[in-house]
PDB file of C-alpha atoms in Angstrom:
ATOM      1  CA  ALA A  15      -4.229   4.042  21.179  1.00 88.00           C
ATOM      2  CA  PRO A  16      -1.460   1.866  19.707  1.00 89.00           C
ATOM      3  CA  GLY A  17      -3.181   1.402  16.735  1.00 91.00           C
ATOM      4  CA  ASN A  18      -3.432   4.459  15.646  1.00 95.00           C
ATOM      5  CA  ILE A  19       0.931   5.031  15.846  1.00 93.00           C
ATOM      6  CA  ALA A  20       3.060   4.243  13.188  1.00 95.00           C
ATOM      7  CA  ALA A  21       6.562   3.989  13.958  1.00 95.00           C
ATOM      8  CA  MET A  22       8.902   3.973  10.736  1.00 97.00           C
ATOM      9  CA  THR A  23      13.107   3.709  10.244  1.00 97.00           C
ATOM     10  CA  PHE A  24      15.350   2.633   7.391  1.00 95.00           C
ATOM     11  CA  THR A  25      16.522  -0.894   8.651  1.00 97.00           C
ATOM     12  CA  ASN A  26      14.868  -4.429   9.433  1.00 96.00           C
ATOM     13  CA  LYS A  27      17.465  -4.190  12.441  1.00 97.00           C
ATOM     14  CA  ALA A  28      16.739  -0.672  13.792  1.00 97.00           C
ATOM     15  CA  ALA A  29      12.892  -1.559  13.451  1.00 96.00           C
ATOM     16  CA  ARG A  30      13.482  -4.642  15.213  1.00 94.00           C
ATOM     17  CA  GLU A  31      15.294  -2.672  18.258  1.00 96.00           C
ATOM     18  CA  MET A  32      12.680  -0.631  18.258  1.00 94.00           C
ATOM     19  CA  ALA A  33       9.849  -2.732  18.613  1.00 92.00           C
ATOM     20  CA  GLY A  34      12.053  -4.257  20.991  1.00 93.00           C
ATOM     21  CA  ARG A  35      12.291  -1.336  23.579  1.00 93.00           C
ATOM     22  CA  ILE A  36       9.292  -0.146  22.910  1.00 91.00           C
ATOM     23  CA  GLY A  37       8.132  -3.816  23.970  1.00 90.00           C
ATOM     24  CA  GLU A  38       9.965  -2.981  27.202  1.00 93.00           C
ATOM     25  CA  LEU A  39       8.052   0.658  27.864  1.00 91.00           C
ATOM     26  CA  VAL A  40       4.469  -0.378  27.127  1.00 89.00           C
ATOM     27  CA  GLY A  41       4.522  -3.852  27.744  1.00 91.00           C
ATOM     28  CA  PRO A  42       4.190  -6.875  24.901  1.00 87.00           C
ATOM     29  CA  ALA A  43       0.179  -6.885  24.953  1.00 88.00           C
ATOM     30  CA  ARG A  44      -0.144  -3.260  24.154  1.00 88.00           C
ATOM     31  CA  ALA A  45       3.454  -2.878  22.069  1.00 89.00           C
ATOM     32  CA  LYS A  46       1.621  -5.735  19.051  1.00 88.00           C
ATOM     33  CA  ASP A  47      -1.035  -3.796  18.478  1.00 91.00           C
ATOM     34  CA  LEU A  48       1.915  -0.798  17.540  1.00 91.00           C
ATOM     35  CA  SER A  49       2.646  -0.923  13.459  1.00 94.00           C
ATOM     36  CA  VAL A  50       6.809  -0.804  13.804  1.00 95.00           C
ATOM     37  CA  SER A  51       8.969  -1.426  10.664  1.00 96.00           C
ATOM     38  CA  THR A  52      10.701  -0.304   7.918  1.00 97.00           C
ATOM     39  CA  PHE A  53       9.464   2.351   5.402  1.00 97.00           C
ATOM     40  CA  HIS A  54       9.364  -0.049   2.855  1.00 96.00           C
ATOM     41  CA  SER A  55       7.593  -2.965   4.702  1.00 96.00           C
ATOM     42  CA  PHE A  56       4.594  -0.484   6.045  1.00 97.00           C
ATOM     43  CA  CYS A  57       4.503   0.283   2.333  1.00 97.00           C
ATOM     44  CA  LEU A  58       4.280  -2.942   1.097  1.00 97.00           C
ATOM     45  CA  LYS A  59       1.512  -3.760   3.639  1.00 96.00           C
ATOM     46  CA  ILE A  60      -0.405  -1.244   2.233  1.00 97.00           C
ATOM     47  CA  LEU A  61       0.542  -2.557  -1.718  1.00 98.00           C
ATOM     48  CA  ARG A  62      -0.310  -6.016  -0.349  1.00 97.00           C
ATOM     49  CA  GLU A  63      -3.976  -4.915   0.232  1.00 96.00           C
ATOM     50  CA  HIS A  64      -4.579  -1.650  -1.547  1.00 96.00           C
ATOM     51  CA  GLY A  65      -2.085  -1.862  -4.564  1.00 96.00           C
ATOM     52  CA  HIS A  66      -4.619  -3.253  -7.408  1.00 95.00           C
ATOM     53  CA  ALA A  67      -5.244   0.628  -7.888  1.00 95.00           C
ATOM     54  CA  VAL A  68      -2.058   1.442  -9.205  1.00 95.00           C
ATOM     55  CA  GLY A  69      -1.861  -1.508 -11.084  1.00 94.00           C
ATOM     56  CA  VAL A  70       0.178  -3.535  -8.349  1.00 95.00           C
ATOM     57  CA  ALA A  71      -0.707  -8.164  -9.412  1.00 92.00           C
ATOM     58  CA  PRO A  72      -2.201  -9.114  -5.913  1.00 89.00           C
ATOM     59  CA  ARG A  73       0.328 -11.811  -4.358  1.00 94.00           C
ATOM     60  CA  PHE A  74       3.019  -9.685  -6.237  1.00 97.00           C
ATOM     61  CA  GLY A  75       6.628 -10.405  -5.951  1.00 97.00           C
ATOM     62  CA  ILE A  76       9.896  -8.254  -5.296  1.00 97.00           C
ATOM     63  CA  VAL A  77      12.449  -8.625  -7.750  1.00 97.00           C
ATOM     64  CA  ASP A  78      16.374  -8.970  -6.598  1.00 96.00           C
ATOM     65  CA  THR A  79      18.819  -6.792  -8.439  1.00 95.00           C
ATOM     66  CA  GLY A  80      19.934  -9.010 -10.586  1.00 96.00           C
ATOM     67  CA  ASP A  81      16.651  -9.773 -11.876  1.00 96.00           C
ATOM     68  CA  GLN A  82      15.732  -5.945 -12.396  1.00 96.00           C
ATOM     69  CA  ILE A  83      19.167  -5.710 -14.766  1.00 96.00           C
ATOM     70  CA  ASP A  84      18.285  -8.689 -16.515  1.00 96.00           C
ATOM     71  CA  LEU A  85      14.689  -6.411 -17.630  1.00 95.00           C
ATOM     72  CA  VAL A  86      16.574  -3.898 -18.263  1.00 95.00           C
ATOM     73  CA  SER A  87      18.378  -5.629 -20.885  1.00 94.00           C
ATOM     74  CA  ARG A  88      15.881  -7.442 -22.019  1.00 92.00           C
ATOM     75  CA  ALA A  89      13.943  -4.567 -22.894  1.00 91.00           C
ATOM     76  CA  LEU A  90      16.663  -3.392 -24.360  1.00 91.00           C
ATOM     77  CA  LYS A  91      16.962  -5.835 -26.784  1.00 90.00           C
ATOM     78  CA  GLU A  92      13.483  -5.667 -27.155  1.00 89.00           C
ATOM     79  CA  LYS A  93      14.062  -1.970 -28.861  1.00 86.00           C
ATOM     80  CA  GLN A  94      16.902  -3.806 -30.718  1.00 87.00           C
ATOM     81  CA  TRP A  95      18.850  -1.281 -28.291  1.00 83.00           C
ATOM     82  CA  GLY A  96      20.936  -3.531 -27.085  1.00 80.00           C
ATOM     83  CA  GLY A  97      24.770  -2.549 -26.091  1.00 82.00           C
ATOM     84  CA  THR A  98      24.453   1.281 -26.768  1.00 83.00           C
ATOM     85  CA  VAL A  99      24.423   2.376 -23.039  1.00 87.00           C
ATOM     86  CA  PRO A 100      25.575   0.182 -20.089  1.00 91.00           C
ATOM     87  CA  VAL A 101      22.161  -1.742 -18.103  1.00 94.00           C
ATOM     88  CA  GLU A 102      23.789  -0.694 -15.053  1.00 94.00           C
ATOM     89  CA  ASP A 103      23.800   3.295 -15.683  1.00 94.00           C
ATOM     90  CA  LEU A 104      20.151   2.361 -17.706  1.00 94.00           C
ATOM     91  CA  HIS A 105      18.582   0.577 -14.082  1.00 96.00           C
ATOM     92  CA  GLY A 106      20.315   3.105 -12.078  1.00 96.00           C
ATOM     93  CA  ALA A 107      18.699   5.674 -13.451  1.00 97.00           C
ATOM     94  CA  ILE A 108      15.862   3.897 -12.965  1.00 97.00           C
ATOM     95  CA  SER A 109      15.982   3.815  -9.620  1.00 97.00           C
ATOM     96  CA  ARG A 110      17.211   7.296  -9.247  1.00 97.00           C
ATOM     97  CA  TRP A 111      14.088   7.743 -11.013  1.00 98.00           C
ATOM     98  CA  LYS A 112      11.745   6.255  -9.003  1.00 98.00           C
ATOM     99  CA  ASN A 113      13.094   7.677  -5.516  1.00 97.00           C
ATOM    100  CA  GLU A 114      12.219  10.881  -7.687  1.00 97.00           C
ATOM    101  CA  LEU A 115       8.515   9.963  -7.663  1.00 98.00           C
ATOM    102  CA  LEU A 116       9.166  10.358 -11.285  1.00 98.00           C
ATOM    103  CA  GLY A 117       7.336   7.451 -13.994  1.00 97.00           C
ATOM    104  CA  PRO A 118       8.760   6.646 -17.440  1.00 98.00           C
ATOM    105  CA  GLU A 119       6.250   9.481 -18.720  1.00 97.00           C
ATOM    106  CA  ASP A 120       8.173  12.316 -16.965  1.00 98.00           C
ATOM    107  CA  ILE A 121      11.024  11.443 -18.456  1.00 98.00           C
ATOM    108  CA  LEU A 122       9.444  11.484 -21.659  1.00 97.00           C
ATOM    109  CA  ALA A 123       8.313  14.636 -21.113  1.00 97.00           C
ATOM    110  CA  GLY A 124      11.497  16.168 -20.181  1.00 96.00           C
ATOM    111  CA  LYS A 125      11.068  15.813 -16.513  1.00 97.00           C
ATOM    112  CA  GLY A 126      14.477  14.438 -14.714  1.00 95.00           C
ATOM    113  CA  ARG A 127      18.044  14.301 -14.690  1.00 94.00           C
ATOM    114  CA  LEU A 128      20.546  12.511 -17.425  1.00 93.00           C
ATOM    115  CA  ALA A 129      23.976  12.258 -17.865  1.00 89.00           C
ATOM    116  CA  PRO A 130      25.681  13.845 -20.469  1.00 91.00           C
ATOM    117  CA  GLY A 131      25.288  11.768 -23.685  1.00 90.00           C
ATOM    118  CA  TYR A 132      22.967   9.794 -23.124  1.00 91.00           C
ATOM    119  CA  ASP A 133      19.682   9.780 -25.063  1.00 91.00           C
ATOM    120  CA  ARG A 134      15.958  10.650 -22.699  1.00 93.00           C
ATOM    121  CA  GLU A 135      14.260   9.214 -25.514  1.00 93.00           C
ATOM    122  CA  VAL A 136      15.538   5.743 -25.238  1.00 92.00           C
ATOM    123  CA  PHE A 137      15.775   5.792 -20.975  1.00 94.00           C
ATOM    124  CA  GLY A 138      11.695   6.739 -20.972  1.00 96.00           C
ATOM    125  CA  ARG A 139      10.699   3.873 -23.259  1.00 95.00           C
ATOM    126  CA  VAL A 140      13.460   1.095 -21.991  1.00 94.00           C
ATOM    127  CA  TYR A 141      12.091   2.688 -18.412  1.00 96.00           C
ATOM    128  CA  ASP A 142       8.224   1.940 -19.917  1.00 97.00           C
ATOM    129  CA  LEU A 143       9.582  -1.269 -21.233  1.00 96.00           C
ATOM    130  CA  TYR A 144      10.511  -2.161 -17.772  1.00 96.00           C
ATOM    131  CA  GLU A 145       7.637  -1.714 -15.725  1.00 97.00           C
ATOM    132  CA  ARG A 146       5.278  -3.674 -18.338  1.00 95.00           C
ATOM    133  CA  GLN A 147       8.032  -6.216 -17.799  1.00 95.00           C
ATOM    134  CA  LEU A 148       7.388  -5.590 -14.162  1.00 96.00           C
ATOM    135  CA  LYS A 149       3.742  -5.600 -14.580  1.00 95.00           C
ATOM    136  CA  ILE A 150       3.619  -8.808 -16.445  1.00 94.00           C
ATOM    137  CA  ASN A 151       5.393 -10.678 -14.499  1.00 95.00           C
ATOM    138  CA  ARG A 152       3.354  -9.712 -11.403  1.00 96.00           C
ATOM    139  CA  VAL A 153       6.247  -8.396  -9.758  1.00 97.00           C
ATOM    140  CA  ILE A 154       7.483  -4.815  -8.061  1.00 98.00           C
ATOM    141  CA  ASP A 155      11.253  -3.815  -7.682  1.00 97.00           C
ATOM    142  CA  PHE A 156      11.829  -2.347  -3.892  1.00 95.00           C
ATOM    143  CA  ASP A 157      11.807   1.005  -5.498  1.00 97.00           C
ATOM    144  CA  ASP A 158       7.984   0.280  -6.367  1.00 98.00           C
ATOM    145  CA  CYS A 159       7.719  -0.163  -2.393  1.00 97.00           C
ATOM    146  CA  ILE A 160       7.875   3.469  -1.507  1.00 97.00           C
ATOM    147  CA  PHE A 161       6.798   4.722  -5.436  1.00 98.00           C
ATOM    148  CA  LYS A 162       3.982   2.647  -6.058  1.00 98.00           C
ATOM    149  CA  THR A 163       2.329   3.747  -2.390  1.00 98.00           C
ATOM    150  CA  TYR A 164       3.094   7.112  -2.821  1.00 97.00           C
ATOM    151  CA  LEU A 165       1.124   6.765  -6.962  1.00 97.00           C
ATOM    152  CA  LEU A 166      -1.891   5.213  -4.874  1.00 97.00           C
ATOM    153  CA  LEU A 167      -1.992   7.973  -1.960  1.00 97.00           C
ATOM    154  CA  ARG A 168      -1.546  10.205  -4.345  1.00 97.00           C
ATOM    155  CA  ASP A 169      -4.554   9.619  -6.473  1.00 96.00           C
ATOM    156  CA  ASP A 170      -7.077   8.095  -3.503  1.00 97.00           C
ATOM    157  CA  GLN A 171      -8.542  10.373  -1.247  1.00 97.00           C
ATOM    158  CA  GLU A 172     -10.490   8.064   0.176  1.00 97.00           C
ATOM    159  CA  LEU A 173      -7.720   5.502   1.002  1.00 97.00           C
ATOM    160  CA  GLN A 174      -5.158   8.830   1.824  1.00 96.00           C
ATOM    161  CA  LYS A 175      -8.098   9.587   4.614  1.00 97.00           C
ATOM    162  CA  THR A 176      -9.053   5.844   5.671  1.00 97.00           C
ATOM    163  CA  LEU A 177      -5.072   5.853   6.901  1.00 97.00           C
ATOM    164  CA  ALA A 178      -4.759   9.375   8.357  1.00 96.00           C
ATOM    165  CA  LYS A 179      -7.959   8.410  10.696  1.00 96.00           C
ATOM    166  CA  LYS A 180      -5.808   4.625  11.403  1.00 96.00           C
ATOM    167  CA  PHE A 181      -2.187   6.287  11.892  1.00 96.00           C
ATOM    168  CA  ARG A 182      -2.726   9.087  14.031  1.00 96.00           C
ATOM    169  CA  TYR A 183       1.065   9.554  15.076  1.00 95.00           C
ATOM    170  CA  ILE A 184       4.053   8.610  12.510  1.00 94.00           C
ATOM    171  CA  LEU A 185       6.998   7.797  14.107  1.00 92.00           C
TER     172      LEU A 185
END
């Protein structure tokens, strides 16, 4: 059944092309029941419905890179560490850690790579403040799309089973 198929790719352009090709092959009526999207879009749909279980607010927004850097800068200032670390380096580290599925608690516990000369305590504490600011503002960043979905599916066995039953074929 088309509703049992999830097809994902990396870019919106590729997702549109894939959906168009599928529509030509099976017809528009059957194609509309398929889930064809980017990985991030697929995860956003899951978070919009179930994100509350991992602390994602209903009707959350997504911050862009400029807003992310502002939040990291605010976190540094709140801890009175402004000017001690290049904000872009810290933002890049947080993004990398999220893509490695590491939260602030992991960084503070010694997991994850850190460039030589940087203080793990500073980076871990600012990462934690950054996460709190995202939550207070009812937003997530782009990396959270996959990271928060991972956390959700890791911790919610019932949702894991429900989605596995619905999406029997993942391309």
